[in-house]
Short mmCIF file of N, CA and C in Angstrom, two decimals:
data_model
loop_
_atom_site.label_atom_id
_atom_site.label_comp_id
_atom_site.label_asym_id
_atom_site.label_seq_id
_atom_site.Cartn_x
_atom_site.Cartn_y
_atom_site.Cartn_z
N ASN A 1 -16.39 12.11 -25.88
CA ASN A 1 -15.70 11.21 -26.78
C ASN A 1 -14.58 10.69 -26.31
N SER A 2 -14.44 9.86 -25.20
CA SER A 2 -13.25 9.40 -24.75
C SER A 2 -12.93 8.23 -25.13
N THR A 3 -11.32 8.07 -25.08
CA THR A 3 -10.78 7.01 -25.47
C THR A 3 -11.29 5.62 -24.45
N CYS A 4 -10.71 4.58 -25.01
CA CYS A 4 -10.59 3.16 -23.91
C CYS A 4 -9.46 3.74 -22.69
N VAL A 5 -8.53 4.20 -23.27
CA VAL A 5 -7.16 4.67 -22.05
C VAL A 5 -7.88 5.67 -21.03
N ASP A 6 -8.44 6.74 -21.67
CA ASP A 6 -9.41 7.61 -20.67
C ASP A 6 -10.03 7.20 -20.01
N ASN A 7 -10.93 6.31 -20.33
CA ASN A 7 -12.04 5.57 -19.36
C ASN A 7 -11.20 4.67 -18.43
N ILE A 8 -10.18 4.17 -18.61
CA ILE A 8 -9.31 3.02 -17.71
C ILE A 8 -8.84 4.44 -16.69
N ARG A 9 -8.26 5.59 -17.28
CA ARG A 9 -7.78 6.42 -16.38
C ARG A 9 -8.77 6.56 -15.28
N THR A 10 -9.97 6.91 -15.66
CA THR A 10 -11.09 7.72 -14.80
C THR A 10 -11.62 6.34 -13.75
N ILE A 11 -11.30 5.35 -13.91
CA ILE A 11 -12.05 4.09 -13.34
C ILE A 11 -10.90 3.65 -12.36
N PHE A 12 -9.67 3.15 -12.91
CA PHE A 12 -8.50 3.01 -12.43
C PHE A 12 -7.42 3.88 -11.43
N GLY A 13 -7.56 4.98 -12.25
CA GLY A 13 -6.13 6.08 -11.80
C GLY A 13 -5.14 6.39 -12.90
N ALA A 14 -4.55 7.19 -12.91
CA ALA A 14 -3.55 7.82 -13.47
C ALA A 14 -2.21 7.06 -13.88
N SER A 15 -2.04 6.30 -12.58
CA SER A 15 -0.60 5.46 -12.57
C SER A 15 -0.85 4.28 -13.40
N ILE A 16 -2.00 3.92 -13.11
CA ILE A 16 -2.08 2.68 -14.41
C ILE A 16 -2.11 2.78 -15.58
N ALA A 17 -2.84 4.15 -16.19
CA ALA A 17 -2.96 4.43 -17.49
C ALA A 17 -1.89 4.69 -18.01
N ARG A 18 -0.87 5.35 -16.86
CA ARG A 18 0.57 5.32 -17.81
C ARG A 18 1.40 4.37 -18.28
N GLU A 19 0.96 3.28 -17.43
CA GLU A 19 1.83 2.17 -17.78
C GLU A 19 0.90 0.93 -18.83
N LEU A 20 0.28 1.62 -19.52
CA LEU A 20 -0.59 0.48 -20.19
C LEU A 20 0.23 0.43 -21.84
N LEU A 21 0.01 -0.83 -22.43
CA LEU A 21 0.66 -1.42 -23.47
C LEU A 21 -0.57 -2.00 -24.48
N GLU A 22 -0.82 -1.23 -25.62
CA GLU A 22 -2.21 -1.76 -26.67
C GLU A 22 -1.73 -3.06 -27.15
N ILE A 23 -2.45 -4.08 -27.07
CA ILE A 23 -2.28 -5.26 -27.77
C ILE A 23 -3.51 -5.53 -28.78
N GLU A 24 -3.12 -6.19 -30.12
CA GLU A 24 -3.91 -6.35 -31.05
C GLU A 24 -3.35 -7.51 -31.92
N HIS A 25 -4.30 -8.20 -32.25
CA HIS A 25 -4.46 -9.30 -33.22
C HIS A 25 -5.47 -9.53 -34.01
N GLU A 26 -5.06 -10.09 -35.04
CA GLU A 26 -6.23 -10.68 -35.98
C GLU A 26 -6.11 -11.86 -36.66
N ASP A 27 -6.86 -12.82 -36.78
CA ASP A 27 -6.50 -14.04 -37.56
C ASP A 27 -7.80 -14.18 -38.72
N LYS A 28 -7.55 -13.71 -39.63
CA LYS A 28 -8.44 -14.03 -41.03
C LYS A 28 -8.96 -15.61 -40.98
N LYS A 29 -8.03 -16.64 -41.02
CA LYS A 29 -8.36 -18.08 -40.74
C LYS A 29 -9.22 -18.28 -40.01
N LEU A 30 -9.22 -18.02 -38.71
CA LEU A 30 -10.34 -18.15 -37.90
C LEU A 30 -11.30 -17.33 -37.59
N SER A 31 -11.32 -16.17 -38.19
CA SER A 31 -12.15 -15.32 -38.20
C SER A 31 -12.21 -14.60 -36.90
N TYR A 32 -11.54 -14.08 -36.49
CA TYR A 32 -11.10 -13.37 -35.00
C TYR A 32 -10.43 -12.26 -34.98
N LYS A 33 -10.64 -11.23 -34.02
CA LYS A 33 -9.88 -9.88 -33.88
C LYS A 33 -9.92 -9.73 -32.44
N VAL A 34 -8.47 -9.59 -31.96
CA VAL A 34 -8.60 -8.88 -30.30
C VAL A 34 -8.07 -7.93 -30.22
N GLN A 35 -8.54 -6.80 -29.43
CA GLN A 35 -7.82 -5.55 -29.14
C GLN A 35 -8.14 -5.43 -27.56
N GLY A 36 -6.99 -5.15 -27.10
CA GLY A 36 -6.88 -4.61 -25.58
C GLY A 36 -5.61 -3.84 -24.93
N HIS A 37 -5.57 -3.90 -23.51
CA HIS A 37 -4.47 -3.03 -22.93
C HIS A 37 -4.08 -4.02 -21.98
N VAL A 38 -2.67 -3.99 -21.56
CA VAL A 38 -2.13 -4.60 -20.38
C VAL A 38 -1.19 -3.79 -20.21
N THR A 39 -0.88 -3.80 -18.73
CA THR A 39 0.14 -3.28 -18.05
C THR A 39 1.83 -3.75 -18.17
N ASN A 40 2.41 -2.89 -18.45
CA ASN A 40 3.67 -3.24 -18.84
C ASN A 40 4.39 -3.88 -17.39
N ALA A 41 5.85 -4.24 -17.39
CA ALA A 41 6.32 -4.81 -16.40
C ALA A 41 6.72 -3.52 -14.97
N ASN A 42 6.51 -2.56 -15.69
CA ASN A 42 7.02 -1.47 -14.37
C ASN A 42 5.98 -1.39 -13.65
N TYR A 43 4.80 -1.95 -13.85
CA TYR A 43 3.31 -1.86 -12.88
C TYR A 43 3.23 -2.83 -11.95
N SER A 44 3.51 -2.85 -10.93
CA SER A 44 2.88 -3.69 -9.92
C SER A 44 1.91 -3.22 -8.79
N MET A 45 1.40 -4.41 -8.28
CA MET A 45 0.22 -4.13 -6.95
C MET A 45 -0.06 -5.04 -6.12
N LYS A 46 -0.36 -4.97 -4.90
CA LYS A 46 -0.16 -5.75 -3.93
C LYS A 46 -1.02 -6.92 -4.39
N LYS A 47 -2.37 -7.03 -5.02
CA LYS A 47 -3.38 -7.38 -5.16
C LYS A 47 -3.57 -7.57 -6.64
N SER A 48 -3.52 -8.68 -7.52
CA SER A 48 -3.72 -8.74 -8.69
C SER A 48 -5.33 -8.63 -9.38
N VAL A 49 -5.42 -8.19 -10.14
CA VAL A 49 -6.66 -7.88 -11.01
C VAL A 49 -6.69 -7.94 -12.39
N PHE A 50 -7.70 -9.10 -12.64
CA PHE A 50 -7.95 -9.54 -14.21
C PHE A 50 -9.23 -9.13 -14.73
N LEU A 51 -9.47 -8.16 -15.42
CA LEU A 51 -10.79 -7.57 -15.85
C LEU A 51 -10.68 -7.95 -17.43
N LEU A 52 -12.01 -8.71 -17.59
CA LEU A 52 -11.89 -9.20 -19.29
C LEU A 52 -13.53 -8.68 -19.30
N PHE A 53 -13.74 -8.01 -20.53
CA PHE A 53 -14.76 -7.06 -20.88
C PHE A 53 -14.79 -7.73 -22.64
N ILE A 54 -16.03 -8.65 -22.69
CA ILE A 54 -16.12 -8.86 -23.97
C ILE A 54 -17.27 -8.31 -24.58
N ASN A 55 -17.18 -7.91 -26.01
CA ASN A 55 -18.27 -6.75 -26.58
C ASN A 55 -18.62 -7.83 -27.93
#
């Protein structure tokens, strides 16, 4: 029973998992809901990575 952050920690490491912020938005008029995680301004990498998973 691992969480999304646990899975991110396993794949990308503890340093990125510590800097995650959860985002969530729902628009009933347009019938959509978005959930995700982004790193805060304290985290930086030499190479940028954008990962999008749609379920």
